[in-house]
CSV table of C-alpha atoms and ligand atoms in Angstrom, one decimal:
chain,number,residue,atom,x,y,z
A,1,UNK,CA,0.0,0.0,0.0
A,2,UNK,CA,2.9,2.7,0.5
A,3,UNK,CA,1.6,4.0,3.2
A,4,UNK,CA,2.4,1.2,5.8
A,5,UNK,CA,6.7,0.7,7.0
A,6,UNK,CA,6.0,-1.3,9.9
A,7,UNK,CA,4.8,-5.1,9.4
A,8,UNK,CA,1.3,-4.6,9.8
A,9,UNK,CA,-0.1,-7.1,12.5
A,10,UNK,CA,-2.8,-9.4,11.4
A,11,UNK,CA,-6.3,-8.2,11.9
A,12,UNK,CA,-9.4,-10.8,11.9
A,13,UNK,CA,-12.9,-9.5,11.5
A,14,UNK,CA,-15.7,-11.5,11.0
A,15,UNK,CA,-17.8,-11.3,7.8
A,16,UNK,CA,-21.7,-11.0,8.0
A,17,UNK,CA,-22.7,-12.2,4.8
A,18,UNK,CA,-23.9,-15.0,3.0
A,19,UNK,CA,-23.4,-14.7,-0.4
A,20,UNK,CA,-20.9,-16.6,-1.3
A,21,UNK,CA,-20.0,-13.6,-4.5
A,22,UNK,CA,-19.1,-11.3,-1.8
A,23,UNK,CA,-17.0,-13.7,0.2
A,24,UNK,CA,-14.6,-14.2,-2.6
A,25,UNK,CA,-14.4,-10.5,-3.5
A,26,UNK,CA,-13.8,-9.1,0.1
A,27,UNK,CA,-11.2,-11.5,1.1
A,28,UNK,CA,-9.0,-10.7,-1.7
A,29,UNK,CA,-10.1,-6.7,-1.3
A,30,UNK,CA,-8.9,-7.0,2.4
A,31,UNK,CA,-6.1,-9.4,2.4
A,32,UNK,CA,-3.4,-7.0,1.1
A,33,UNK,CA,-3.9,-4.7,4.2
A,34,UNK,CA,-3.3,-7.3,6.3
A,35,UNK,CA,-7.3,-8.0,7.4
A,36,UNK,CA,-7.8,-11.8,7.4
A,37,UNK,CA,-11.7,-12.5,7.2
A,38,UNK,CA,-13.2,-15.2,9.0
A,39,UNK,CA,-16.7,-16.9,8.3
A,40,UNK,CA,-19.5,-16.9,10.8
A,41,UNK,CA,-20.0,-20.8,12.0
A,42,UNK,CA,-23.8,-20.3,11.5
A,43,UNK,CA,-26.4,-17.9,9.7
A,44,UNK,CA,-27.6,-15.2,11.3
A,45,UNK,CA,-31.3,-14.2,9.8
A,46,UNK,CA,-31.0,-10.4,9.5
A,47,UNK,CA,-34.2,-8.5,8.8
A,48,UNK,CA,-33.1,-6.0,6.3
A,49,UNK,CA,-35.3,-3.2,7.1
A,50,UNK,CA,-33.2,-0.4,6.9
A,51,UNK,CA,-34.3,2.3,4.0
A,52,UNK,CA,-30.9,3.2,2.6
A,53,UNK,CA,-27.4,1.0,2.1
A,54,UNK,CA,-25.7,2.1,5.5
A,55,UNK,CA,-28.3,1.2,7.5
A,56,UNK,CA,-29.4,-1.8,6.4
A,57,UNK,CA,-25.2,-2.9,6.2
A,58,UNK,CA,-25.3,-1.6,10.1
A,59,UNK,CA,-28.4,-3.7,10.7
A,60,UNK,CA,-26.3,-6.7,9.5
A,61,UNK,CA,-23.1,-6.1,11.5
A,62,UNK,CA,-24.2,-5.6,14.4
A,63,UNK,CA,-26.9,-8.7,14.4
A,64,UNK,CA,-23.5,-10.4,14.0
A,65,UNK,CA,-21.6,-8.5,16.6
A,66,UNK,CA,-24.6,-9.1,18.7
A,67,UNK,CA,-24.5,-12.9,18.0
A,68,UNK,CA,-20.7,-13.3,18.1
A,69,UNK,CA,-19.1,-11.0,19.8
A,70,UNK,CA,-16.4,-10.8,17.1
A,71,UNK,CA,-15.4,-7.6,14.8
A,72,UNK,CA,-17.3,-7.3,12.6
A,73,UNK,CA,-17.7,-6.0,8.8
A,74,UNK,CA,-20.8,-6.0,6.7
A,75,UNK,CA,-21.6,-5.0,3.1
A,76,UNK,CA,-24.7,-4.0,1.7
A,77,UNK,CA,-24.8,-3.2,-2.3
A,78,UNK,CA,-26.9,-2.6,-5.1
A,79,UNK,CA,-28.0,-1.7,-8.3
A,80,UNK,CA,-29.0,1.3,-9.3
A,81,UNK,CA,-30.9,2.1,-12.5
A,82,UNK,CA,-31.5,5.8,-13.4
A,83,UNK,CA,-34.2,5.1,-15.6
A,84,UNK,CA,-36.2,3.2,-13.0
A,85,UNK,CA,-35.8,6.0,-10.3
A,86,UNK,CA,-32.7,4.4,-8.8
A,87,UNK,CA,-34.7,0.7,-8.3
A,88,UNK,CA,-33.7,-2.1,-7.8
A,89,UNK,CA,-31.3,-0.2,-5.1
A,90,UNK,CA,-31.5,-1.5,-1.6
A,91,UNK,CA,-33.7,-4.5,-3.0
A,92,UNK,CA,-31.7,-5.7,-5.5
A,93,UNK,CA,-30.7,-9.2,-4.0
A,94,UNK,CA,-34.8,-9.6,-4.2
A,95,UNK,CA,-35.7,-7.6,-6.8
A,96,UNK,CA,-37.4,-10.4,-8.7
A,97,UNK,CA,-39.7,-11.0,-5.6
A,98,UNK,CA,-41.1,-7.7,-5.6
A,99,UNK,CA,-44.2,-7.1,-7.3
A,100,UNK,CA,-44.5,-4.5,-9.5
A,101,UNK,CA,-43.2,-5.7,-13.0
A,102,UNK,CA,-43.9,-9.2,-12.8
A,103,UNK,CA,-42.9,-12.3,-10.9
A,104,UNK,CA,-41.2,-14.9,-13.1
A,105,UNK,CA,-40.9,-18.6,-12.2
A,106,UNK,CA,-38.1,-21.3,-12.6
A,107,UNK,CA,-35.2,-19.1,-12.4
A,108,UNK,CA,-32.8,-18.8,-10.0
A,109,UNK,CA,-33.0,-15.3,-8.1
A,110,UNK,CA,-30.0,-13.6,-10.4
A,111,UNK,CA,-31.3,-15.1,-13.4
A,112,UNK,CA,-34.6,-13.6,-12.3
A,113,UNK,CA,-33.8,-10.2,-11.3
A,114,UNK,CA,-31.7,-9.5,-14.3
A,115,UNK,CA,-34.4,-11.1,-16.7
A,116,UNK,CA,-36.8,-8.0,-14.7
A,117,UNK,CA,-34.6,-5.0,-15.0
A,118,UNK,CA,-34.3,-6.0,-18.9
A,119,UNK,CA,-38.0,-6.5,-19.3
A,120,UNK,CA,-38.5,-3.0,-17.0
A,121,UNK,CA,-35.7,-1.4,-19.6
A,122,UNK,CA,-37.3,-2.2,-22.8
A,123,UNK,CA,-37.9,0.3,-25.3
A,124,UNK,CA,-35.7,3.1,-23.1
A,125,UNK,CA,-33.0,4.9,-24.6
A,126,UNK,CA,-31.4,6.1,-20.8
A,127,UNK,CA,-29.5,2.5,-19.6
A,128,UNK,CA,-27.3,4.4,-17.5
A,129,UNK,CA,-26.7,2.6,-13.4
A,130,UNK,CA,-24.3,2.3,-10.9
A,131,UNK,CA,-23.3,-0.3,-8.8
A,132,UNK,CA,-23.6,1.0,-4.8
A,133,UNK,CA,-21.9,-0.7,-1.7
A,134,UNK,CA,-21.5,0.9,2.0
A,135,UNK,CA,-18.6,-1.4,4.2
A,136,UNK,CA,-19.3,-1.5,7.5
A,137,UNK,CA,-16.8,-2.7,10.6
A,138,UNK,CA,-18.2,-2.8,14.0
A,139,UNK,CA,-17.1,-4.0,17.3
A,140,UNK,CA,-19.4,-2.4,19.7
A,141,UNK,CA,-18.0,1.0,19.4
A,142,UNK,CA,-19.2,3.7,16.7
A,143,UNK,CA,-18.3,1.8,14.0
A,144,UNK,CA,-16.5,3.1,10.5
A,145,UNK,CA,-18.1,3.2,7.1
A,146,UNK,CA,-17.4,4.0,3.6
A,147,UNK,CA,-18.5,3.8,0.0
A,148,UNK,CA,-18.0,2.9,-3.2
A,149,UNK,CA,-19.6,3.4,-6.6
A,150,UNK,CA,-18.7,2.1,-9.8
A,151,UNK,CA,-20.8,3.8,-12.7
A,152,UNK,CA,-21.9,2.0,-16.1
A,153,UNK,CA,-24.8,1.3,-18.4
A,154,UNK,CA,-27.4,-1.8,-18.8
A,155,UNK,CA,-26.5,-4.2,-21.5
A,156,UNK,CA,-29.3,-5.4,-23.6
A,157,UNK,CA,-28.5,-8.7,-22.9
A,158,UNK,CA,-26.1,-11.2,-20.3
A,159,UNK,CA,-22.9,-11.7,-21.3
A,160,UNK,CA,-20.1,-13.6,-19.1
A,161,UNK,CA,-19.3,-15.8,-16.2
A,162,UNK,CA,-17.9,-14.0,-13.5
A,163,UNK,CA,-19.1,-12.4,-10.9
A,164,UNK,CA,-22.5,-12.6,-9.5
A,165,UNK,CA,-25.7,-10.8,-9.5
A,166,UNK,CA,-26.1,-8.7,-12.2
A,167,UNK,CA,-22.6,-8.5,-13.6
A,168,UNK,CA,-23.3,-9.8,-17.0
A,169,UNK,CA,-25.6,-7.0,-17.5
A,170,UNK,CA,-23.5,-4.5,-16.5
A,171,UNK,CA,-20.9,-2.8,-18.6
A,172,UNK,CA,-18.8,-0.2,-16.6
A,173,UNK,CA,-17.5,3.3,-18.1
A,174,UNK,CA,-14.2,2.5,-20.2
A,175,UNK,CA,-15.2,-1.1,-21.2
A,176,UNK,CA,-16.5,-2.9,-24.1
A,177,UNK,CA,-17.1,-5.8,-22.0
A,178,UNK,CA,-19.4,-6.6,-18.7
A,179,UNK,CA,-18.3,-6.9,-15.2
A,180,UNK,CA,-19.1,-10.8,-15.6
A,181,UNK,CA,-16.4,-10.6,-18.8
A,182,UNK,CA,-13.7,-9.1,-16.6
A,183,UNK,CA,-10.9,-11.1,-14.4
A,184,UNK,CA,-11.7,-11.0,-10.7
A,185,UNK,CA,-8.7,-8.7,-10.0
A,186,UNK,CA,-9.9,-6.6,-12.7
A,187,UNK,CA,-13.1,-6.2,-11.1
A,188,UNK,CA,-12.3,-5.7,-7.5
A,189,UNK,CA,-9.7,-3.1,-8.9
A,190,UNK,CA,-12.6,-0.7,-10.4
A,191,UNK,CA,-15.9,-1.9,-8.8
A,192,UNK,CA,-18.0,-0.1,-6.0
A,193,UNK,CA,-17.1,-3.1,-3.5
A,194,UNK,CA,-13.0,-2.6,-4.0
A,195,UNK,CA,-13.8,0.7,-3.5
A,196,UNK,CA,-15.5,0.6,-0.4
A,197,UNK,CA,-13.6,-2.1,1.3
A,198,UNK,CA,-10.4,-0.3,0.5
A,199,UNK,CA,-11.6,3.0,1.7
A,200,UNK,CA,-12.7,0.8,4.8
A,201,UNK,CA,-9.5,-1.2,5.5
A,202,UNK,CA,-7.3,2.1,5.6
A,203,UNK,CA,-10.0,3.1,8.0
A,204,UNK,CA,-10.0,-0.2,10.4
A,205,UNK,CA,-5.7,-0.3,9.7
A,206,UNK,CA,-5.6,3.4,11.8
A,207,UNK,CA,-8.0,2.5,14.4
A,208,UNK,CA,-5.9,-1.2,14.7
A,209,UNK,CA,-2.3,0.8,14.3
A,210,UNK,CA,-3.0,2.9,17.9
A,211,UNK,CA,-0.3,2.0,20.1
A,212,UNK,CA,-1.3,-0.3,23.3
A,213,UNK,CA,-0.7,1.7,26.4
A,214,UNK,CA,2.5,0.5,28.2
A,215,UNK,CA,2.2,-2.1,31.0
B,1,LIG,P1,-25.9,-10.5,2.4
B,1,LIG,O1,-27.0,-9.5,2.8
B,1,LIG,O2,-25.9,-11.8,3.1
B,1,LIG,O3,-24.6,-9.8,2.4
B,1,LIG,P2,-27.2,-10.2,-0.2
B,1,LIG,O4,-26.8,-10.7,-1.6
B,1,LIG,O5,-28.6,-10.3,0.2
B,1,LIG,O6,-26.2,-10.9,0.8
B,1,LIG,P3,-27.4,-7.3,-0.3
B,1,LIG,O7,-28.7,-7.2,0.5
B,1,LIG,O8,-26.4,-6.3,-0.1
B,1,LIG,O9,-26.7,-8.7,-0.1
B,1,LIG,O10,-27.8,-7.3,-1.9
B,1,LIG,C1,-26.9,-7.1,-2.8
B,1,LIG,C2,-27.4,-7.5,-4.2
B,1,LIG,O11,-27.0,-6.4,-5.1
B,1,LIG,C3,-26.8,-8.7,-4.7
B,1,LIG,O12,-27.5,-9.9,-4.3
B,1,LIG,C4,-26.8,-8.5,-6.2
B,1,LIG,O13,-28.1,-8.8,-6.7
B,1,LIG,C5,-26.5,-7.0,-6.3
B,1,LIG,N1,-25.1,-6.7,-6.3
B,1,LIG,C6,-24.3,-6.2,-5.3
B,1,LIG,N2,-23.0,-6.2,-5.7
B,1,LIG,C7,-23.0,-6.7,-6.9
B,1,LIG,C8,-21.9,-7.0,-7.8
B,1,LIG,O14,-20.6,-6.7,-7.4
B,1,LIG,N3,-22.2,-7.5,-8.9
B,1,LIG,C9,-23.5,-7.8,-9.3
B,1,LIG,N4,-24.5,-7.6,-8.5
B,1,LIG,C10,-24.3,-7.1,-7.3
């Protein structure tokens, strides 16, 4: 990073998430700063209820926290589609559930909710989105934030592998190709969750590089 002389010493936080996409991408997001991420033994069910991305990535934390007494760090992302007044947003992981626009059967939930946002696009000339994400650490205290955007446009149809969610229907600013065509470094170098977790792990490194008062 530049910024660090001493050897940093290893921090372990615990990850409140279960989608497997995001595991990947954070533990090689953090792992350069020296932020080791551990997976909770069980689920926790976290009601989502929060009405914007830092709440409702508080919300989970701290149900972890709460459950495991561990450090904690939380993500909560999104889609975020100009021409559908910034929907599917904070409900993009259930977008396909929701009702207005149609609920499809027989596809799995990404499959689903891209299949809506293309159906919901059709016949518009503005595709332009952004991908949203708020990291969140908290052990108990105030906790530490940040965000990340990454901005783009709607494809008119899925294209690639990686990734998850709706990554092959997203095609960021500078690229020919969609977030599900790129490499994983490639994407965790430019996307709105690199972004955030970086912003977050210089963040969590200062709190964690406070020297321990002398015996
Ligand atoms: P956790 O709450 O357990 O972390 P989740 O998938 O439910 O998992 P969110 O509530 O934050 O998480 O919803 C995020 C959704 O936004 C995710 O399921 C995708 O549909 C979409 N999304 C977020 N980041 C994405 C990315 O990098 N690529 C594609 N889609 C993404």
């Amino acid at each position: 990073m530049g910024e660090d002389k001493e050897p940093m010493e290893e921090v372990e936080v615990l990850l409140a998430t279960s989608n497997p996409g995001k595991v990947k991408e954070i533990n090689a997001i953090l792992a350069p700063y020296g932020i080791r991420v551990k997976l909770p033994e069980e689920k926790v069910e976290v009601e989502e209820k929060g009405t914007t991305f830092l709440e409702n990535a508080y919300l989970k934390a701290k149900a972890y926290w709460e459950r495991f007494r561990l450090p904690t760090v939380a993500d909560d992302s999104g889609l975020v589609v100009e021409a559908l007044g910034g929907y599917p947003g904070i409900y993009s992981s259930r977008f396909y559930s929701i009702d207005f626009g149609g609920i499809e059967e027989g596809y799995t939930p990404d499959e689903a909710n891209i299949r809506k946002v293309l159906r919901l696009l059709e016949g518009k000339e503005n595709r332009r989105a952004k991908f949203v994400a708020c990291a969140l650490f908290y052990d108990g205290g105030e906790g530490l934030f940040a965000f990340g955007e990454c901005k783009g446009e709607i494809t008119l149809k899925p294209e690639g592998e990686g990734g998850f969610g709706y990554d092959p229907v997203f095609r960021p600013d500078g690229y020919e190709v969609t977030m599900a065509q790129l490499s994983a470094e490639e994407k965790n170098r430019i996307s709105h969750r690199g972004k955030a977790f970086r912003r977050l792990a210089r963040l969590i490194r200062r709190v964690y590089r406070e020297p321990s008062p002398s015996p």
